[in-house]
Amino acid sequence: MISHETILDVRNLTVDFFTRRGTVHAVRDVSFSVRKGETLGIVGESGSGKSVTAQAILGLTELPGRVTGGDILWKGSSLIAGREAAETIERVRGKEIAMVFQDPMTSLNPVYTVGMQVSEVLVRHMSMSKKAARSRAVELLDMVGISNPAKRLDQYPFELSGGMRQRVLIAAALACEPELLIADEPTTALDVTIQAQILDLIAELQQRLGVAVVLITHDLGVVAGVCDRVAVMYGGKIVEEADASEIYPLPFHPYTEGLLRSTPRLDVVSERLESIAGSPPDLREVLAGCSYSPRCAAVTEMCRSAVPVLDQRGEGRRVACWNPR
Amino acid sequence: MSLAGIPAEVAPLVDVRNLSVRFPVASTGLFSRARSYVHAVEDVSFSIGRGETLGLVGESGSGKSTTGRAILRSTPIASGRVSFDGNDITDVTGAALRALRRNMQLVFQDPYASLNPRMNVLEIVSEPLIVHGIASSVDEASPIVADLLSRCGLPSDALTRYPHAFSGGQRQRIGIARALALQPKFIVADEPVSALDVSVRAQVVNLLQDLQRDMGISYLFIAHDLSVVRHISHRIGILYSGHLVEYAPTNNVYESPIHPYTEALLSSVPIPDPAVQRKRGRIVLQGEIPNPIDPPAGCRFASRCPLVEDRCRVETPRLEEKAPGHFAACFVRSANTQ
């Protein structure tokens, strides 16, 4: 299903938040691309810049944040710079690029019925009549596995459980048959058995509809079952990027390795869990060297004095480290 | 129920028998006097030995936090008994309850909400010492607090700083230091690492383990999935919709689960290795947890169970010993039919 045609190209993206307590450098020179039909997992802990990256792609960077550098190209046209950028993002967002957010409890408007919220996109982007949109909404709810969809259309969000609401949001996101779905922690707020249902649904829809997916998560386990490629972020930067089948058995970056070791595994018995010493970085600071160097076990002088660049290392792999494994 | 699996010399520190907790809900009709109840916890029995950790696992609404709070006597108990250190504490009140609380403490889930932002660390950790009359002032408590902080791996200059100056993992260490201040015998840790990043989660779990080894504390460790509890628990109880469905030594739960819900819960935790994860035979449950307000008769898991039989919808299965020390509440499954 994956072709070599790049649909999304993020180039040297930089996002800063100008707060009263100083400038937070949330995303620092991030570049990656998404090909048609592929699933990219962006993994990172809180404050790594993964959600801010997603918001920037959709033109949803909120004040006091601003895209201060780089460009985002959607099939060749910029979503950031130039006179047509604002118009392009308005046309593309919700139609060609759709999104699903973390919290299904707050992403739906509580005073509108489910039906109104799913058909809204159809009326706006596909110029459908309200009646046609409504019957398409029934199909969509059915597709995401909601039982009795015609009845659900007239219900309000409070009448649905968390898992149901996330299904409704996925239905709304897929309404216009997008080419790219950005899912920002789509299962974090859900119970584990419901998480498994939603991940299966995303994987199934991805196969069936051929939509490319960017899955943003803090959980390496979630990515393992779904994604073709994985990018690991730390301190606002991508530190490693590789095929899922390669990065898990042999991570090159010490942070990826540490993250994998500290993720408890059901199939491995160990007396003690491993952790990474120290705390995540303060994003107001810009270190002279690698932002992981204060926590890295293999740190050298070089790491403290110069920032490593994300370099090609082997087929389709990139790593930003002075002493990769 | 026997207490097989626990060494005989270790009489349980906490013993819970047939515990039920119900919360009244407002009636919907204007003139209706009929009250309905959320059956949060129903007929739950377990025990926790000295220096032992019981992992209590369940999804949201399963009654795991309510169970913890009922043991600490901070939520009313509808029926059943709770014993602590050999004494029945179900109806203890007043000064006796306050004295009891020295011995049982709580570590909260959210390290951002559970520390008062206007108090510095010294004030936060010394508060229980002052409330219980162990120290008469913050100054007097200061050396004890400094010792607690170093035990919990916090820097020595932490005393005068405020919570905002600390990361999530460090805040959770402060919460643990506060819980330890009175040298309790028992701590309820209510999802203590769920709000933390993966890379610091293990630091906090390891700290809890070290403290248990050094001080002989017992834990009720509450979690919403089976990934972290394996490393800290000696035994595990699985709650589903207020019922204890499986209760066994940790390895039994992972190696030979009996209840179909436990199996589904195990299978829903993704393994961070694509080669393994994509080949796993997974059980993805359909449907959701039943409404706990006046729930239907029969097994609460019947509506989602892949093995459901007619009997399951009518009768409620009791927790039975299916293998030595391994209890499960299921009509269909016994230990050797898997």
XYZ file of C-alpha atoms in Angstrom:
663
model
C 0.000 0.000 0.000
C 2.929 2.353 0.651
C 4.156 4.223 -2.396
C 7.187 6.434 -2.647
C 5.132 9.529 -3.191
C 5.716 11.961 -0.344
C 2.556 13.770 0.697
C 3.704 15.624 3.777
C 7.137 17.169 4.058
C 8.140 18.913 7.285
C 11.364 20.877 6.856
C 13.372 22.356 9.717
C 10.224 23.171 11.676
C 10.798 25.398 14.695
C 8.055 26.412 17.111
C 8.589 28.759 20.045
C 6.227 29.782 22.832
C 6.784 33.309 24.066
C 5.700 33.111 27.701
C 6.200 35.554 30.538
C 8.661 33.149 32.081
C 10.811 33.049 28.981
C 10.779 31.558 25.520
C 9.987 27.858 25.413
C 11.703 26.232 22.448
C 9.155 23.455 22.003
C 10.083 22.201 18.528
C 13.671 22.633 17.367
C 14.552 22.133 13.724
C 12.421 19.068 13.075
C 12.344 17.470 9.619
C 10.473 14.391 8.493
C 8.200 13.262 5.708
C 5.173 11.027 5.344
C 4.569 8.923 2.251
C 1.197 8.016 0.834
C -0.474 5.229 2.792
C 2.245 4.819 5.404
C 1.961 4.838 9.183
C 4.494 6.933 11.057
C 4.690 6.780 14.836
C 6.051 9.828 16.647
C 7.085 8.747 20.129
C 8.168 10.979 22.964
C 7.533 11.836 26.587
C 5.698 14.909 27.819
C 7.393 18.065 26.617
C 9.217 16.358 23.761
C 7.392 18.505 21.186
C 5.340 15.769 19.524
C 1.922 17.390 19.969
C 3.208 20.864 19.117
C 4.556 19.415 15.861
C 1.124 18.001 15.047
C -0.594 21.284 15.845
C 1.838 23.150 13.607
C 1.051 20.833 10.671
C -2.636 21.628 11.061
C -2.034 25.347 11.514
C -3.388 25.113 15.052
C -0.422 26.511 16.953
C -1.959 28.476 19.792
C -0.719 31.762 21.178
C 1.733 32.500 22.725
C 3.225 29.911 20.368
C 4.392 30.703 16.867
C 6.082 28.831 14.052
C 9.366 30.712 13.936
C 11.198 28.741 11.308
C 11.060 26.046 8.676
C 8.289 25.018 6.370
C 5.585 22.402 6.031
C 4.743 21.246 2.530
C 1.488 19.432 1.740
C 1.858 17.826 -1.686
C 4.286 20.580 -2.614
C 2.372 23.631 -1.380
C 3.403 25.401 1.781
C 1.080 25.456 4.779
C 3.210 28.086 6.503
C 4.803 30.591 4.172
C 3.619 32.608 1.222
C 0.404 34.399 0.357
C -1.606 31.282 -0.382
C -0.632 29.394 2.777
C -3.613 30.543 4.857
C -6.009 29.642 2.083
C -4.360 26.261 1.508
C -4.575 25.213 5.152
C -8.257 26.239 5.327
C -9.025 24.089 2.311
C -6.912 21.113 3.330
C -7.563 20.875 7.070
C -10.405 18.536 7.887
C -10.615 17.395 4.265
C -7.254 16.097 3.062
C -5.589 16.143 6.469
C -7.823 15.060 9.332
C -7.123 14.802 13.009
C -8.135 12.910 16.134
C -7.182 14.320 19.501
C -6.331 12.769 22.819
C -9.307 13.585 24.944
C -12.617 12.331 23.571
C -14.367 13.922 26.551
C -13.553 17.473 25.490
C -13.122 17.210 21.708
C -16.848 16.978 21.035
C -19.129 19.963 21.549
C -21.518 19.021 24.368
C -24.475 21.069 23.075
C -24.651 19.519 19.589
C -25.785 16.014 18.733
C -23.327 13.459 17.405
C -25.025 13.609 14.019
C -24.612 17.351 13.686
C -20.918 17.104 14.489
C -20.194 14.297 12.056
C -22.204 15.831 9.204
C -20.784 19.330 9.765
C -17.566 18.442 7.927
C -19.512 16.914 5.044
C -21.616 20.036 4.571
C -18.571 22.267 4.773
C -16.030 20.421 2.657
C -18.114 18.206 0.366
C -20.968 20.661 -0.194
C -23.484 17.984 0.671
C -27.069 18.758 1.548
C -27.981 18.241 5.188
C -30.046 15.210 4.302
C -27.311 13.550 2.261
C -24.780 14.358 4.971
C -26.984 12.708 7.546
C -27.262 9.455 5.677
C -23.505 9.480 5.014
C -22.996 10.041 8.767
C -24.970 6.856 9.472
C -22.626 4.941 7.143
C -19.579 6.435 8.823
C -20.707 5.551 12.345
C -21.427 2.053 11.137
C -17.940 1.845 9.615
C -16.242 2.677 12.928
C -18.229 -0.039 14.665
C -20.919 1.927 16.457
C -24.006 -0.194 16.934
C -27.396 1.244 16.055
C -25.882 4.273 14.235
C -29.183 5.895 13.230
C -30.197 6.198 16.869
C -26.765 7.416 17.978
C -26.967 10.347 15.553
C -29.533 12.069 17.734
C -27.690 11.494 20.980
C -25.484 14.019 22.728
C -21.850 13.352 23.651
C -22.639 12.914 27.365
C -24.734 9.864 26.489
C -21.705 8.057 25.049
C -18.774 6.386 26.777
C -15.171 7.436 26.160
C -14.513 4.654 23.658
C -17.704 5.519 21.741
C -16.787 9.207 21.606
C -13.376 8.364 20.216
C -15.098 6.278 17.528
C -17.348 9.238 16.706
C -14.285 11.482 16.373
C -12.609 8.970 14.088
C -15.789 8.801 11.998
C -15.856 12.604 11.701
C -12.165 12.667 10.824
C -12.624 10.105 8.059
C -15.806 11.698 6.703
C -14.097 13.445 3.778
C -11.842 10.481 2.960
C -8.628 12.231 3.983
C -5.217 11.221 2.696
C -3.552 11.794 6.063
C -4.919 11.181 9.550
C -3.044 12.736 12.451
C -3.931 10.957 15.687
C -2.533 12.656 18.790
C -2.524 10.154 21.680
C -5.873 8.738 20.513
C -5.990 6.067 23.207
C -4.273 7.642 26.195
C -7.499 8.656 27.932
C -9.101 5.247 27.397
C -9.100 2.028 29.377
C -6.724 -0.686 28.163
C -9.380 -2.995 26.739
C -10.942 -0.049 24.889
C -7.481 1.094 23.745
C -7.017 -2.272 22.056
C -10.348 -1.820 20.237
C -9.467 1.673 18.976
C -5.952 0.681 17.825
C -7.407 -2.257 15.913
C -9.951 0.082 14.348
C -7.268 2.547 13.223
C -5.137 -0.263 11.768
C -8.123 -1.777 9.978
C -9.294 1.542 8.504
C -5.754 2.360 7.453
C -5.581 -0.911 5.507
C -9.050 -0.564 4.022
C -8.967 3.115 3.055
C -5.228 3.460 2.372
C -5.004 6.603 4.450
C -1.587 7.612 5.772
C -1.482 7.884 9.569
C 0.752 9.888 11.883
C 0.274 8.333 15.308
C 1.571 10.432 18.171
C 2.074 8.625 21.458
C 4.237 8.283 24.541
C 3.901 4.508 24.480
C 6.359 2.447 22.434
C 4.010 -0.510 22.817
C 1.174 1.247 20.998
C 3.468 1.997 18.063
C 4.840 -1.547 17.837
C 1.591 -3.062 16.641
C 0.528 -0.348 14.197
C 3.381 1.653 12.662
C 5.703 1.113 9.694
C 8.168 3.768 10.766
C 9.021 5.342 14.122
C 10.474 8.750 14.958
C 11.601 9.292 18.554
C 11.546 12.852 19.902
C 13.398 14.251 22.889
C 13.652 17.864 23.991
C 11.976 19.219 20.852
C 14.099 17.264 18.394
C 13.883 14.003 16.513
C 16.752 11.949 17.915
C 16.182 8.788 15.931
C 14.072 7.599 13.029
C 13.878 4.098 11.584
C 11.624 1.290 10.435
C 9.671 -0.216 13.323
C 11.138 -3.635 12.608
C 14.668 -2.267 13.017
C 14.458 0.232 15.848
C 13.040 -2.145 18.486
C 15.654 -4.885 18.259
C 18.542 -2.461 17.740
C 18.071 1.161 18.824
C 21.001 3.418 17.875
C 20.285 6.368 20.170
C 20.868 5.895 23.907
C 17.555 7.638 24.661
C 15.601 5.199 22.472
C 17.418 2.370 24.179
C 16.654 3.793 27.641
C 13.009 4.306 26.747
C 12.707 0.716 25.537
C 14.381 -0.632 28.649
C 12.192 1.362 30.995
C 8.962 0.272 29.291
C 7.824 -2.719 31.354
C 7.167 -5.794 29.248
C 4.508 -8.343 30.043
C 6.532 -11.114 28.486
C 9.707 -10.473 30.447
C 10.114 -11.120 34.161
C 12.572 -8.865 35.923
C 13.077 -8.088 39.578
C 13.756 -4.411 39.021
C 12.542 -1.984 36.427
C 15.137 0.075 34.655
C 14.846 3.816 34.468
C 16.637 6.759 32.939
C 18.290 8.849 35.642
C 17.348 12.504 35.939
C 14.373 14.451 34.608
C 13.212 15.653 31.194
C 14.850 18.917 30.050
C 13.609 22.448 30.684
C 12.664 23.623 27.210
C 13.501 27.248 27.983
C 17.150 26.320 28.076
C 19.228 25.772 24.987
C 22.241 23.613 25.757
C 25.484 23.978 23.873
C 25.471 20.232 23.258
C 23.021 17.347 22.974
C 19.872 17.914 25.031
C 20.016 14.329 26.279
C 23.629 14.676 27.490
C 22.733 15.426 31.162
C 20.939 12.059 31.388
C 23.045 9.999 29.007
C 25.187 7.210 30.425
C 27.574 7.266 27.461
C 28.154 11.032 27.515
C 31.473 12.442 26.259
C 33.020 15.934 26.093
C 31.849 16.240 22.517
C 28.209 15.676 23.554
C 28.326 18.614 25.951
C 29.905 21.063 23.542
C 28.275 20.432 20.164
C 24.739 19.591 19.041
C 24.624 16.331 17.062
C 22.727 16.525 13.772
C 20.212 13.956 12.578
C 22.401 11.964 10.216
C 21.747 9.142 7.826
C 23.069 5.902 9.238
C 22.281 2.801 7.283
C 19.335 2.227 4.970
C 16.442 4.538 5.874
C 17.718 5.200 9.375
C 18.612 8.515 10.906
C 20.135 9.187 14.310
C 21.298 12.331 16.119
C 24.099 11.145 18.368
C 27.869 11.561 18.497
C 28.395 7.989 19.679
C 25.539 5.901 18.320
C 25.546 2.179 18.991
C -11.351 -18.986 52.207
C -7.932 -20.275 53.169
C -4.846 -18.160 52.992
C -2.786 -20.642 51.047
C 0.296 -19.225 49.415
C 1.269 -17.028 52.350
C 3.866 -18.291 54.802
C 2.161 -19.254 58.078
C 4.219 -16.929 60.272
C 2.982 -13.933 58.297
C -0.510 -13.282 59.647
C -2.180 -10.710 57.405
C -1.789 -7.043 58.272
C -4.900 -6.067 56.371
C -7.846 -8.411 56.063
C -10.895 -7.492 54.024
C -13.981 -9.736 54.251
C -17.022 -9.400 51.982
C -16.541 -5.657 51.569
C -19.318 -3.763 49.764
C -19.471 -0.045 49.070
C -22.502 1.685 47.556
C -23.004 5.274 46.553
C -26.543 6.693 46.399
C -27.445 8.501 43.177
C -30.031 11.251 42.925
C -33.402 9.863 41.902
C -34.575 11.024 38.506
C -38.314 11.460 39.131
C -39.450 14.616 40.906
C -41.673 12.829 43.427
C -39.916 9.523 43.365
C -38.580 8.395 46.711
C -36.896 5.347 45.272
C -33.139 5.648 45.453
C -30.744 3.834 43.227
C -27.204 2.967 44.160
C -23.928 2.663 42.333
C -22.674 -0.727 43.415
C -19.034 0.343 43.407
C -17.584 -2.624 45.306
C -19.443 -5.887 45.938
C -18.487 -8.700 48.267
C -14.726 -8.316 47.909
C -12.392 -10.315 50.172
C -8.607 -10.333 50.282
C -5.722 -9.967 52.686
C -2.309 -8.318 52.641
C 0.588 -9.740 54.642
C 3.312 -7.795 56.441
C 5.859 -6.499 53.978
C 3.714 -7.733 51.131
C 2.407 -5.875 48.083
C -1.008 -6.652 46.691
C -1.530 -5.265 43.212
C -5.162 -4.305 42.627
C -5.880 -3.980 38.934
C -8.997 -2.794 37.161
C -10.257 -0.353 34.564
C -12.002 2.904 35.384
C -15.131 2.299 37.409
C -14.005 -1.126 38.589
C -13.946 -0.011 42.227
C -10.199 -0.227 42.797
C -9.760 3.250 44.305
C -12.981 2.879 46.305
C -11.640 -0.350 47.801
C -8.458 1.455 48.858
C -10.393 4.298 50.394
C -12.739 1.939 52.230
C -9.757 0.228 53.893
C -8.465 3.656 54.949
C -11.959 4.340 56.281
C -12.366 7.452 54.195
C -15.488 6.223 52.439
C -18.511 4.625 54.171
C -18.637 0.836 54.123
C -22.068 -0.648 53.259
C -21.315 -4.136 54.534
C -18.403 -6.439 55.285
C -15.484 -6.170 57.692
C -12.023 -4.640 57.489
C -9.340 -5.713 59.970
C -5.975 -4.076 60.475
C -3.187 -5.620 62.539
C -5.635 -8.097 64.061
C -8.267 -5.525 65.086
C -11.628 -4.980 63.443
C -11.562 -1.361 62.278
C -14.876 -1.299 60.408
C -16.666 0.779 63.056
C -13.755 2.613 64.696
C -14.385 6.355 65.133
C -12.961 9.484 66.765
C -9.594 9.354 68.514
C -9.165 5.647 67.818
C -9.600 6.264 64.090
C -7.081 9.103 64.187
C -4.593 6.866 65.977
C -5.216 4.197 63.360
C -4.454 6.623 60.543
C -0.874 6.986 61.747
C -0.390 3.464 60.535
C -2.070 3.708 57.147
C -1.271 6.332 54.548
C -2.163 7.172 50.979
C 0.008 8.100 47.985
C -2.038 9.833 45.327
C -2.066 9.488 41.570
C -1.603 13.073 40.500
C 1.566 14.659 41.883
C 0.464 18.001 40.468
C -2.812 18.177 42.376
C -1.863 16.456 45.621
C 0.716 18.962 46.873
C -0.351 22.393 48.113
C 1.411 24.921 45.847
C 1.588 27.508 48.655
C 3.463 25.269 51.069
C 7.166 24.519 50.790
C 8.426 20.949 50.960
C 9.330 21.206 54.646
C 5.795 22.334 55.499
C 4.207 19.648 53.314
C 6.186 16.747 54.742
C 6.136 17.968 58.369
C 2.370 18.495 58.434
C 1.472 14.912 59.429
C 4.174 15.009 62.142
C 2.632 18.134 63.642
C -0.965 16.925 63.292
C -0.101 13.731 65.158
C 1.912 15.547 67.846
C 5.263 13.965 67.005
C 6.821 17.365 66.413
C 5.520 20.579 67.925
C 6.757 22.906 65.206
C 8.097 22.935 61.671
C 11.579 23.662 63.028
C 11.488 20.674 65.312
C 10.354 18.459 62.427
C 13.085 19.717 60.120
C 15.751 17.046 60.818
C 13.172 14.244 60.460
C 11.976 15.723 57.174
C 15.533 16.087 55.875
C 16.119 12.418 56.608
C 12.876 11.413 54.847
C 13.783 13.456 51.778
C 17.214 11.901 51.443
C 15.652 8.458 51.846
C 13.327 9.311 48.950
C 16.193 10.486 46.760
C 15.507 14.215 46.853
C 18.292 16.821 46.973
C 19.075 18.324 50.384
C 18.144 21.841 49.275
C 14.581 20.674 48.538
C 13.337 21.651 52.021
C 12.755 25.311 51.313
C 11.543 24.963 47.743
C 7.946 24.907 46.531
C 6.247 22.137 44.502
C 6.373 24.079 41.211
C 10.160 23.795 41.241
C 10.002 20.011 40.905
C 9.327 17.638 38.017
C 6.491 15.089 38.149
C 8.738 12.283 39.367
C 10.255 14.446 42.088
C 6.816 15.591 43.230
C 5.761 11.986 43.571
C 8.851 11.441 45.750
C 7.668 14.325 47.949
C 4.229 12.682 48.211
C 5.903 9.423 49.233
C 8.057 11.209 51.834
C 4.895 12.741 53.301
C 3.228 9.325 53.462
C 6.311 7.877 55.193
C 6.569 10.632 57.806
C 4.525 8.726 60.392
C 6.307 5.431 59.715
C 3.122 3.679 58.652
C 2.799 -0.077 58.405
C 0.562 0.145 55.357
C 0.378 2.429 52.331
C -2.334 2.565 49.716
C -0.600 3.696 46.515
C -3.387 4.766 44.171
C -1.908 4.667 40.648
C 1.289 6.356 41.877
C 3.057 6.200 38.525
C 0.216 6.547 35.997
C 0.751 10.300 35.591
C 4.516 9.985 35.154
C 6.606 9.646 32.027
C 7.884 6.173 31.216
C 11.520 7.033 31.859
C 10.870 8.190 35.447
C 8.101 5.685 36.268
C 10.618 2.995 37.064
C 12.490 5.323 39.447
C 9.376 5.674 41.610
C 8.477 1.969 41.487
C 12.031 1.069 42.511
C 11.909 3.600 45.361
C 8.707 2.007 46.696
C 10.367 -1.412 46.517
C 13.471 -0.201 48.373
C 11.369 1.375 51.108
C 9.442 -1.846 51.532
C 12.655 -3.830 51.872
C 14.100 -1.392 54.437
C 11.000 -0.626 56.470
C 8.768 -3.667 55.994
C 5.814 -1.645 54.730
C 2.816 -3.357 53.128
C 1.340 -1.854 49.978
C -1.971 -1.940 48.246
C -0.729 -0.930 44.795
C -3.586 0.176 42.567
C -3.123 0.142 38.785
C -5.247 0.250 35.669
C -3.262 -2.257 33.643
C -1.052 -5.249 34.190
C 2.272 -3.867 32.976
C 3.856 -2.176 36.012
C 2.260 -4.253 38.796
C 4.128 -7.387 37.803
C 7.384 -5.898 39.021
C 6.199 -4.768 42.431
C 3.402 -7.139 43.496
C 3.618 -10.404 45.363
C -0.012 -11.142 44.661
C -2.533 -9.570 42.317
C -6.278 -9.053 42.506
C -8.272 -8.237 39.367
C -11.430 -6.189 39.776
C -14.169 -5.961 37.188
C -17.180 -3.749 37.791
C -16.810 -3.989 41.584
C -16.243 -7.749 41.719
C -12.960 -9.450 42.465
C -12.723 -11.869 39.537
C -9.240 -13.281 40.072
C -6.835 -13.258 43.002
C -3.545 -15.118 42.854
C 0.230 -15.006 43.285
C 1.724 -12.680 40.661
C 3.316 -15.326 38.465
C 0.099 -17.353 38.279
C -1.760 -14.331 36.937
C 0.740 -13.905 34.096
C 1.615 -17.520 33.390
C -1.727 -19.255 33.913
C -4.612 -16.779 34.154
C -7.974 -18.424 34.765
C -10.637 -15.746 34.376
C -11.380 -14.748 30.758
C -11.283 -11.071 31.751
C -7.735 -11.440 33.082
C -6.752 -13.014 29.783
C -8.276 -10.128 27.844
C -6.567 -7.603 30.109
C -3.197 -9.295 29.571
C -3.713 -9.428 25.849
C -4.647 -5.740 25.623
C -1.309 -4.506 26.978
C 0.835 -3.942 23.874
C 4.339 -5.400 23.913
C 7.012 -2.955 22.700
C 8.427 -5.280 20.080
C 6.777 -5.452 16.656
C 7.988 -8.995 16.015
C 6.188 -10.237 19.127
C 3.245 -7.844 19.139
C 2.158 -8.577 15.579
C 2.205 -12.319 16.088
C 0.326 -12.409 19.398
C -3.029 -14.107 19.417
C -4.971 -11.256 20.908
C -8.380 -11.160 22.511
C -10.051 -7.849 21.793
C -13.165 -7.502 23.928
C -16.299 -6.136 22.380
C -18.560 -3.777 24.271
C -17.958 -1.906 27.483
C -18.269 -2.211 31.259
C -21.925 -2.527 32.401
C -23.679 0.335 34.116
C -22.909 -0.013 37.843
C -26.243 1.530 38.844
C -28.423 -1.423 39.823
C -26.467 -3.852 37.622
C -28.099 -6.976 36.177
C -27.949 -10.351 37.894
C -25.282 -12.881 37.021
C -21.605 -12.440 36.275
C -20.808 -8.777 35.574
C -18.486 -9.817 32.759
C -21.168 -11.911 31.007
C -22.038 -9.167 28.494
C -18.477 -9.133 27.094
C -17.263 -12.638 27.822
C -16.259 -14.793 24.840
C -17.028 -17.963 26.826
C -20.424 -16.937 28.220
C -22.966 -19.655 29.042
C -26.625 -19.411 30.085
C -25.807 -19.874 33.742
C -23.475 -16.838 33.757
C -26.379 -14.485 33.034
C -28.454 -15.728 35.961
C -26.131 -16.621 38.815
C -23.196 -14.677 40.198
C -20.060 -16.841 40.341
C -18.252 -16.900 43.682
C -14.502 -16.583 44.099
C -13.255 -20.169 44.383
C -9.843 -21.673 44.880
C -9.174 -23.228 41.476
C -5.531 -24.087 42.152
C -3.476 -23.756 45.365
C -3.605 -20.077 46.330
C -5.170 -19.165 42.992
C -8.744 -17.891 43.200
C -11.106 -17.045 40.362
C -14.812 -16.303 40.021
C -15.910 -18.119 36.893
C -18.365 -20.925 36.152
C -16.803 -21.903 32.860
C -13.125 -21.957 33.640
C -11.266 -24.106 36.085
C -7.511 -24.297 36.434
C -6.990 -27.262 34.119
C -9.475 -26.580 31.322
C -7.381 -24.058 29.463
